[in-house]
XYZ file of C-alpha atoms in Angstrom:
497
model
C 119.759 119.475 101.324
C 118.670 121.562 98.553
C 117.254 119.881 95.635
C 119.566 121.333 92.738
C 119.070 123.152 89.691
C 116.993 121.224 86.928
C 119.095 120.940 83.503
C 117.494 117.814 81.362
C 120.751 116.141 80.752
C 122.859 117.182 83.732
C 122.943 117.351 87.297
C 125.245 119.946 89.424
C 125.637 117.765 92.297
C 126.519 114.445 91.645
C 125.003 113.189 94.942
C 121.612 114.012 93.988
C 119.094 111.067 92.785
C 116.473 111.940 90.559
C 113.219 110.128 91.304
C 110.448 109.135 88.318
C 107.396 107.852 89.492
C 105.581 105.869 86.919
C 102.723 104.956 88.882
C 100.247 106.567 86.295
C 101.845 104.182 83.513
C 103.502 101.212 84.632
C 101.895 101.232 87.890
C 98.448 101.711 85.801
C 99.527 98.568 83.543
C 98.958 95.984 86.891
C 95.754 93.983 85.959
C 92.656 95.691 87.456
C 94.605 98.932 88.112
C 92.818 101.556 85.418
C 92.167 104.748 87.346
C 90.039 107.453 85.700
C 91.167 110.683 84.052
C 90.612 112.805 87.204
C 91.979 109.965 89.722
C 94.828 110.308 87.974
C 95.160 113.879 87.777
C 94.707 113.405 91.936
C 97.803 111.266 92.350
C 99.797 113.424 90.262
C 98.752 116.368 92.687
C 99.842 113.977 95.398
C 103.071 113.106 93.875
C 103.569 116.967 93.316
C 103.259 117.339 96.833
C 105.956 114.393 98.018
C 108.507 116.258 95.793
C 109.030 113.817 93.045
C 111.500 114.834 90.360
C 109.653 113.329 87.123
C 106.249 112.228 86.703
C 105.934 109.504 83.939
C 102.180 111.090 83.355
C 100.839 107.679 81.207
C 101.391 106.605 77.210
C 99.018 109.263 75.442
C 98.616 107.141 72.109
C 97.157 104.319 73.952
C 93.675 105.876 74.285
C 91.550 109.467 74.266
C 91.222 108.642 78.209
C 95.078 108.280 78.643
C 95.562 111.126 76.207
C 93.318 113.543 78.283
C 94.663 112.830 81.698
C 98.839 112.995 80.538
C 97.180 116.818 79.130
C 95.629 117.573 82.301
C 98.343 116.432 84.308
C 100.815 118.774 81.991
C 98.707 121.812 82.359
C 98.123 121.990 85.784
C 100.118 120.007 88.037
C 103.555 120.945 85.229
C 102.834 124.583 85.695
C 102.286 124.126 89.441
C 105.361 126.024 90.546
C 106.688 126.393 94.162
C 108.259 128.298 96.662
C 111.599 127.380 95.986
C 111.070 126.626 92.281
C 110.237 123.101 92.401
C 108.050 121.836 89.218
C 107.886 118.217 88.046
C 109.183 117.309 84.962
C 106.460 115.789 82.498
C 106.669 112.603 80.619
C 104.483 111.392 77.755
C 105.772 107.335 77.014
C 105.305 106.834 72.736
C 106.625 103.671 70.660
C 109.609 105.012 68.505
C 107.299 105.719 65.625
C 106.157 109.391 64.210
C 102.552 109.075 65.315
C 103.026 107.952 69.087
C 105.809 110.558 69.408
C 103.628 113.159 67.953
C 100.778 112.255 70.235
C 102.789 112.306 73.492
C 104.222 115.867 72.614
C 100.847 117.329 72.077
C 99.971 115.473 75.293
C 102.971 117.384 77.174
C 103.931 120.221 75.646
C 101.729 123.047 77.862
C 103.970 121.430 80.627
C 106.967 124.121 82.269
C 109.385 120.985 81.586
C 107.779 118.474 78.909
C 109.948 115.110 78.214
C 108.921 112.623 75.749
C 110.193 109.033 76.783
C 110.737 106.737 73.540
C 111.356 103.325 73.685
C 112.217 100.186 71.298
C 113.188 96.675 72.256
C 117.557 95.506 71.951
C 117.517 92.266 72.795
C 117.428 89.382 70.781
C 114.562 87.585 72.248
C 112.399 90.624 71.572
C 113.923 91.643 67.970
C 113.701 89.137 66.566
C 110.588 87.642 67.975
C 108.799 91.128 68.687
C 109.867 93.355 66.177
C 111.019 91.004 63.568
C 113.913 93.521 62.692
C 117.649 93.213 62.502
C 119.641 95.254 64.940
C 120.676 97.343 61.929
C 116.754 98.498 61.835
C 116.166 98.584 65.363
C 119.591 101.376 65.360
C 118.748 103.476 62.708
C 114.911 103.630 64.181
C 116.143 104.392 67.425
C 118.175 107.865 66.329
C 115.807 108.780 64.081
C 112.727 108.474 66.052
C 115.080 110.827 68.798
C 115.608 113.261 66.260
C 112.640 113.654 65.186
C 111.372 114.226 68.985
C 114.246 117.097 69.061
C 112.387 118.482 65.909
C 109.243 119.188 67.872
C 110.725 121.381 70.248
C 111.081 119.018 72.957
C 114.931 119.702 74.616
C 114.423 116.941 77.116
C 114.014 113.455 75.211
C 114.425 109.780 77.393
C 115.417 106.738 75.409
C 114.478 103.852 76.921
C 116.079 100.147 74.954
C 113.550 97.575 75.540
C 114.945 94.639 77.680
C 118.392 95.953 77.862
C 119.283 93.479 80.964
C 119.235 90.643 78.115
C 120.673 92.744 75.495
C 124.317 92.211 73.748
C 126.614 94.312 75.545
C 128.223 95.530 72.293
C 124.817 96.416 70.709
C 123.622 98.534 73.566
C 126.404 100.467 74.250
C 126.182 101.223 70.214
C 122.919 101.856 70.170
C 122.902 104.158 73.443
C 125.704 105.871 71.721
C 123.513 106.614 68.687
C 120.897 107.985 70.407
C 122.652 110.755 72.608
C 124.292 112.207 69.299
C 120.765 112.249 67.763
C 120.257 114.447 71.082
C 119.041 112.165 73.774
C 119.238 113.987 77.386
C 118.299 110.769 79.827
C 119.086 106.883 78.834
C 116.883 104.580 80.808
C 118.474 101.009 81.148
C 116.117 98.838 82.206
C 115.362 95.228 84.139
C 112.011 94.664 81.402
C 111.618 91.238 82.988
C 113.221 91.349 86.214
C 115.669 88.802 85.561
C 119.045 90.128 86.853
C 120.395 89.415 90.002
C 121.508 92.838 92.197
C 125.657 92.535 91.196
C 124.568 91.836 87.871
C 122.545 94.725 87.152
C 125.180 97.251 89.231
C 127.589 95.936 86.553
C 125.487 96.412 83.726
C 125.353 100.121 84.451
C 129.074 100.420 85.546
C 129.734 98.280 81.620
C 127.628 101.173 80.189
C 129.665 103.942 81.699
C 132.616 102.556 80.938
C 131.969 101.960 77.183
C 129.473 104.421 75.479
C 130.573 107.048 73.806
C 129.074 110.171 75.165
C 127.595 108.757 77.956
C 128.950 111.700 80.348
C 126.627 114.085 78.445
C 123.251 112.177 79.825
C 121.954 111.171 82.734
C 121.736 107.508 83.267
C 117.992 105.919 84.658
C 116.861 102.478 86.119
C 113.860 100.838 85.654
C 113.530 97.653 87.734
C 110.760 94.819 87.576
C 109.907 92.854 90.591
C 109.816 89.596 88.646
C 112.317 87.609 91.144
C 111.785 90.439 94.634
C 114.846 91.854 93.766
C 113.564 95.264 92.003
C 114.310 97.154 94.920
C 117.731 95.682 95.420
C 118.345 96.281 91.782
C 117.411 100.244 91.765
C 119.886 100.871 94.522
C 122.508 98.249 93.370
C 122.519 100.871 89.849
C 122.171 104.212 91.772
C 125.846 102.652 93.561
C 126.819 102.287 89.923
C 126.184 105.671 89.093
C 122.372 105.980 87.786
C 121.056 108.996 88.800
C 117.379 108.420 88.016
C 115.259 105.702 89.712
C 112.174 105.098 88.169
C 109.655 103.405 90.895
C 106.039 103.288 91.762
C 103.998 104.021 95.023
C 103.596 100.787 96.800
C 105.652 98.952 93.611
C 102.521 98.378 91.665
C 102.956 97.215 87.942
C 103.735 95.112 85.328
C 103.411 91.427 86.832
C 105.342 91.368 90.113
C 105.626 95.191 89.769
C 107.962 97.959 90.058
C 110.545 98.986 92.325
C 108.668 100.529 95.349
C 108.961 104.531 95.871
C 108.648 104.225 99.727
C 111.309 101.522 99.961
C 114.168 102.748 97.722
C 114.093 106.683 98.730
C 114.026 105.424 102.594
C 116.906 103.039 101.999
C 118.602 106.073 100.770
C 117.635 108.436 103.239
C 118.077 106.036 106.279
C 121.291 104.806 105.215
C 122.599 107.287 101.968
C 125.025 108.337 104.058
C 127.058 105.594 105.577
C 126.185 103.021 102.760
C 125.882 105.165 99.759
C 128.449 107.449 99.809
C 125.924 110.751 100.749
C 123.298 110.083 98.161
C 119.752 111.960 98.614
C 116.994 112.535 97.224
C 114.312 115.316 97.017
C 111.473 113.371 98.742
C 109.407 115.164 101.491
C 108.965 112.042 103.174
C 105.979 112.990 105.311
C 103.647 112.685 102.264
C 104.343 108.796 101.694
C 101.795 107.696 103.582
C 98.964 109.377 102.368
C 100.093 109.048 98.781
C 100.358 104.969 99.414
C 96.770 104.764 100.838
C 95.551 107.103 97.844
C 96.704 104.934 95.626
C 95.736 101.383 97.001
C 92.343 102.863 97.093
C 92.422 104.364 93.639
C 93.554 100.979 91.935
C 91.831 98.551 94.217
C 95.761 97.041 94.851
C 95.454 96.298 98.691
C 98.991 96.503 100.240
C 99.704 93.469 101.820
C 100.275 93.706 105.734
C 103.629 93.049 105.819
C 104.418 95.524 103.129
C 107.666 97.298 104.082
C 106.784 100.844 105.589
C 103.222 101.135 104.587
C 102.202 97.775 105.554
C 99.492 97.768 108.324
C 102.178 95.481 110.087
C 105.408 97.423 109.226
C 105.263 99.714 112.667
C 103.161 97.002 114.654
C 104.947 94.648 117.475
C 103.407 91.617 118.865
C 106.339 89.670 120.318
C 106.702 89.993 123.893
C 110.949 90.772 124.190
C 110.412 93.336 120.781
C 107.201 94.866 122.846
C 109.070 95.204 126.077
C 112.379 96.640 124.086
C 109.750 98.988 122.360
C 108.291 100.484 125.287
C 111.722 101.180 127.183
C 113.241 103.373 123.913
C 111.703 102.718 120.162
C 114.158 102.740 118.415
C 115.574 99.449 119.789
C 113.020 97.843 117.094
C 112.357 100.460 114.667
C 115.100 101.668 112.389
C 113.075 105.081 111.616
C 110.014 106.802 113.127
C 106.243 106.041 111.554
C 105.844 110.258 111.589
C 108.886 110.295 109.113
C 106.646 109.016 106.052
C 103.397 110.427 107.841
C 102.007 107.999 109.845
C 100.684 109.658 112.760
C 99.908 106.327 115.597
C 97.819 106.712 118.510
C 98.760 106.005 122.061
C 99.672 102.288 122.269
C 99.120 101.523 118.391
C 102.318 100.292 117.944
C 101.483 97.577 120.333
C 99.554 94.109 119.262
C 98.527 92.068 122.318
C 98.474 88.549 121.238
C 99.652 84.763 122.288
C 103.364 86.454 122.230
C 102.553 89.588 124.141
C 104.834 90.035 127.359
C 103.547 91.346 130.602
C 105.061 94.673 130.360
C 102.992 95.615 127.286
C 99.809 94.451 128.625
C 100.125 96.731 131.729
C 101.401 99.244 129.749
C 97.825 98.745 127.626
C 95.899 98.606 131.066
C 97.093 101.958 132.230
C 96.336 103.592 128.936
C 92.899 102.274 129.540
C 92.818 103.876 132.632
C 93.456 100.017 134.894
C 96.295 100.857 137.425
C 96.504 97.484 139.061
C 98.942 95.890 141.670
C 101.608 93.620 140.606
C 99.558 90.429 141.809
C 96.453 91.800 140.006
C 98.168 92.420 137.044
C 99.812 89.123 137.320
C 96.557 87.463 137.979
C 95.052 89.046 135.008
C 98.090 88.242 132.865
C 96.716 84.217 133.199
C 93.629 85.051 131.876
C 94.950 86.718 129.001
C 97.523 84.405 127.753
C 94.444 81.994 128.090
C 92.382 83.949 125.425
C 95.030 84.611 123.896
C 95.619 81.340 122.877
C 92.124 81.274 121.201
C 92.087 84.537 119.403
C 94.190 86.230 117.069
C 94.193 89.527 119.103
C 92.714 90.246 122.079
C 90.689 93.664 121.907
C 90.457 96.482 124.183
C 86.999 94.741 124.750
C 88.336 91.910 126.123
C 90.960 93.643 128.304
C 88.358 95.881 130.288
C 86.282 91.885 131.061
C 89.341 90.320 132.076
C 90.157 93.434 134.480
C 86.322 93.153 135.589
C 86.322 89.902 136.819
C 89.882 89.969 138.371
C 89.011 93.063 139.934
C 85.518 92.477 141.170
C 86.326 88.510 142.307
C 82.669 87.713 142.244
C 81.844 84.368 143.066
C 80.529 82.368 139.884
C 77.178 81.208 140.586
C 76.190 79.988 137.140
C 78.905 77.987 134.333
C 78.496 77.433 131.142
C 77.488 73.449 130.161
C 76.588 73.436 126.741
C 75.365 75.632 124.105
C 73.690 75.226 121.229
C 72.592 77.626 118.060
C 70.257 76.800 115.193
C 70.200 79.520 112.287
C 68.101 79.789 109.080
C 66.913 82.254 106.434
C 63.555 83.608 108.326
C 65.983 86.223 110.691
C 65.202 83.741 113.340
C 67.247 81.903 115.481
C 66.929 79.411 118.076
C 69.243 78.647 120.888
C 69.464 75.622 123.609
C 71.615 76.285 126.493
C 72.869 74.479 129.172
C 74.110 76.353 132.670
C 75.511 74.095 135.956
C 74.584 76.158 138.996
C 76.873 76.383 141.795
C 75.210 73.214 143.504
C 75.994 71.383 140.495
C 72.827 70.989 139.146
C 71.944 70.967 135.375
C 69.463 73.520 133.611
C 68.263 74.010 129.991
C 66.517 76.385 128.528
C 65.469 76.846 124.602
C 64.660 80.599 123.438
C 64.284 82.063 119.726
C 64.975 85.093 118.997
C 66.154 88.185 116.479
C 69.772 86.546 115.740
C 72.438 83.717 117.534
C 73.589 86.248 120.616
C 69.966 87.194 121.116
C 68.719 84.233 121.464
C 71.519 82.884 123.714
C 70.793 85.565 125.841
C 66.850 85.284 126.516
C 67.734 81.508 127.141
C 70.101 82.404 129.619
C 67.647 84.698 130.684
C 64.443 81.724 131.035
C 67.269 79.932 133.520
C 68.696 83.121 135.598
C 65.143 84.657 135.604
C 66.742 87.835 135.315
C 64.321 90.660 133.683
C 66.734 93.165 132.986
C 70.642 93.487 132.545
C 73.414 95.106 131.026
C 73.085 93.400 127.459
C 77.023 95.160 126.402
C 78.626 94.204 129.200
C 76.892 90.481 129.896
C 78.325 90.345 126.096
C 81.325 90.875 126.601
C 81.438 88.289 129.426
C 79.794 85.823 127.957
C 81.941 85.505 124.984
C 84.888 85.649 127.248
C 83.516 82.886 128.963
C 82.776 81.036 125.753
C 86.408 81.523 124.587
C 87.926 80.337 127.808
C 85.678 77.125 127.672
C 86.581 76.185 124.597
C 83.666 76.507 123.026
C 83.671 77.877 119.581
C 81.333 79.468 117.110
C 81.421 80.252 113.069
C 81.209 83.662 112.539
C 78.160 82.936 110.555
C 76.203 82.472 113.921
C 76.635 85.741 115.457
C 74.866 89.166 114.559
């Protein structure tokens, strides 16, 4: 659907969601997170591209750095105009004082669409602990500090009450009131400290429609923390209630526990806006996600964990032998949307783990794409011998695939097994191995050999006791180790090259 015309305090269809990315601010505030000037200026290029709605740009006042890359972002990437008319609003973030809100507009203001986004803490905790003001000063602040952002030519001004999920009811809907007749066009309730359960917070936003004056004449934002997991549920639990800007972060990064993840809540919405939300949308192109999640866990140094919903390294993967063999008949018996939808392109077989769980249908289906197209006994046969790895490895690699087809399909004789093996390793790039091979009479032999590392000196005494001159190092390898792991005998990491 067509994302519709942009008026600061109104949108035409009431089914559209607007989506605010504050990965540059809050997303910046997660400890170790501080990108540079022109890494952030990169994202927000990125985030142009994936179609979000507002880009909360960083909090000028905080320092020359911060200032520099909200004014870069609002010169180039707010004047970057497409096809169809599509620019991102602008934010600047400022304390409700003069000097922050000053700083932000001069940080914004070259943008097409500039908002400043002001913010002072309503709850008691913060008040009177915080600000050490009575909610008499903390009101008349809070319209002032609005009007005085109208002054500066700014038509498009976000009010954002500090903590609101633990504010009195009665205060914030006074104090929302007061700021849309100072000329407030977007109030921002949010979760500060991520304390409110899902039903909780959907009420909280359904309370403030119901009782602020004026409230029809702005559009209504969330901004959920991640304190308790449940900043995800929270977003979508207020865009139910009628919010109409979501304010998230690429891969949830932020404050603490974080944000509310981009990926997650605009694919709830477009996987299931329809039957569950009543036709809400969004104007995500989807297909960027991907690449915008990996350029920001590189940016930041935040390493999405593998089981990360969507952009996980796990979230397309199966390992379990029923999901694999499901998986391989039609997809979509285990995967509720397609990888390409948020841009990740697989290879052949990628969505496939082979591990202690793996079925026998995926492991032939592995085998043919490696070019194996064995009988049913062989591949049964060969099936054994990987479940028995299996057992001893995490995942069994391609590498240990094309041995196990090798020896099932060649069904040479063993002449030599493994006895014992031992590796000594030190700090002169030496190391010195002692092995043990039965021969196929049953007689012992031992051998000692140094050499450049663990494997190579394995190998040459292997070599003293075979008396072979020359071999295929890779592939001898390859069987050795598989021989190793199917003998049980096991080796710190440390000890190989």
């Amino acid at each position: 659907m067509k994302r519709p015309q942009y008026i600061p305090n109104h949108i035409p269809d009431p089914s559209y969601v607007r989506i605010l990315d504050t990965t540059l601010r809050d997303g910046e505030q997660s400890p170790g997170a501080a990108m540079t000037p022109h890494q952030k200026l990169d994202i927000a290029r990125q985030l142009w591209k994936l179609g979000v709605d507002v880009i909360e740009a960083g909090f000028p006042c905080s320092s020359e750095n911060d200032f520099n890359a909200v004014k870069m972002i609002s010169e180039e990437v707010g004047n970057h105009v497409s096809v169809d008319g599509y620019v991102p609003v602008i934010i600047g973030v400022a304390r409700c004082n003069e000097k922050d809100i000053q700083t932000a507009w001069d940080a914004i203001k070259h943008a097409k669409r500039p908002r400043i986004s002001t913010f002072i803490a309503t709850s008691p905790i913060h008040m009177e602990h915080k600000l050490k003001k009575t909610k008499e000063e903390v009101l008349e602040i809070a319209g002032r500090m609005v009007r005085f952002a109208r002054s500066l030519g700014c038509d498009d001004v976000q009010f954002v009450p500090e903590d609101a999920a633990r504010s009195e009811r009665g205060f914030l809907y006074e104090i929302i009131g007061e700021v849309i007749k100072a000329g407030a066009t977007t109030v921002d309730i949010p979760d500060t400290v991520g304390i409110t359960m899902p039903w909780e917070f959907g009420k909280l936003i359904a309370d403030i429609k119901a009782n602020t004056h004026g409230i029809q004449n702005v559009v209504i934002s969330t901004h959920c923390h991640n304190d308790l997991g449940l900043a995800v549920a929270n977003t979508i639990e207020g865009a139910r209630a009628g919010a109409r800007q979501l304010e998230v972060t690429i891969n949830g990064i932020g404050e603490r526990a974080g944000n509310a993840s981009l990926e997650e809540v605009v694919m709830a919405l477009k996987c299931r806006g329809h039957e569950a939300f009543d036709g809400l949308y969004t104007g995500i192109n989807t297909k960027h996600i991907f690449k915008t999640s990996k350029m920001v866990e590189e940016y930041t140094g935040m390493h999405v964990q593998p089981h990360k919903a969507l952009v996980g390294a796990n979230a397309f993967v199966h390992e379990s032998g029923i999901h694999q063999d499901g998986w391989l008949k039609h997809k979509a018996t285990y995967e509720i949307i397609p990888p390409e939808s948020i841009g990740l392109e697989r290879l052949s077989g990628s969505g496939i783990v082979l591990g202690k769980l793996s079925g026998r249908q995926a492991l032939r289906k592995r085998l043919q794409e490696l070019g194996y197209q064995l009988k049913d006994d062989e591949v049964a046969s060969v099936f054994l011998n990987f479940k028995a790895v299996a057992d001893k490895k995490k995942r069994v690699t391609d590498a240990d695939l094309i041995a196990l087809v090798s020896n099932e399909v060649t069904k040479a004789e063993s002449i030599w097994k493994l006895g014992d093996l031992q590796v000594t390793c030190g700090t002169l790039d030496l190391s010195t191995a002692t092995v043990k091979l039965i021969s196929i009479d049953g007689n012992e032999h031992v051998a000692c050999s140094v050499g450049s590392g663990s494997v190579d000196s394995a190998f040459k005494a292997v070599n003293l006791i075979v008396k072979v001159l020359k071999f295929n190092y890779a592939f001898c390898c390859h069987y050795f180790l598989f021989f190793i792991l199917r003998d049980k005998i096991y080796f710190s990491s440390n000890n190989f090259e």
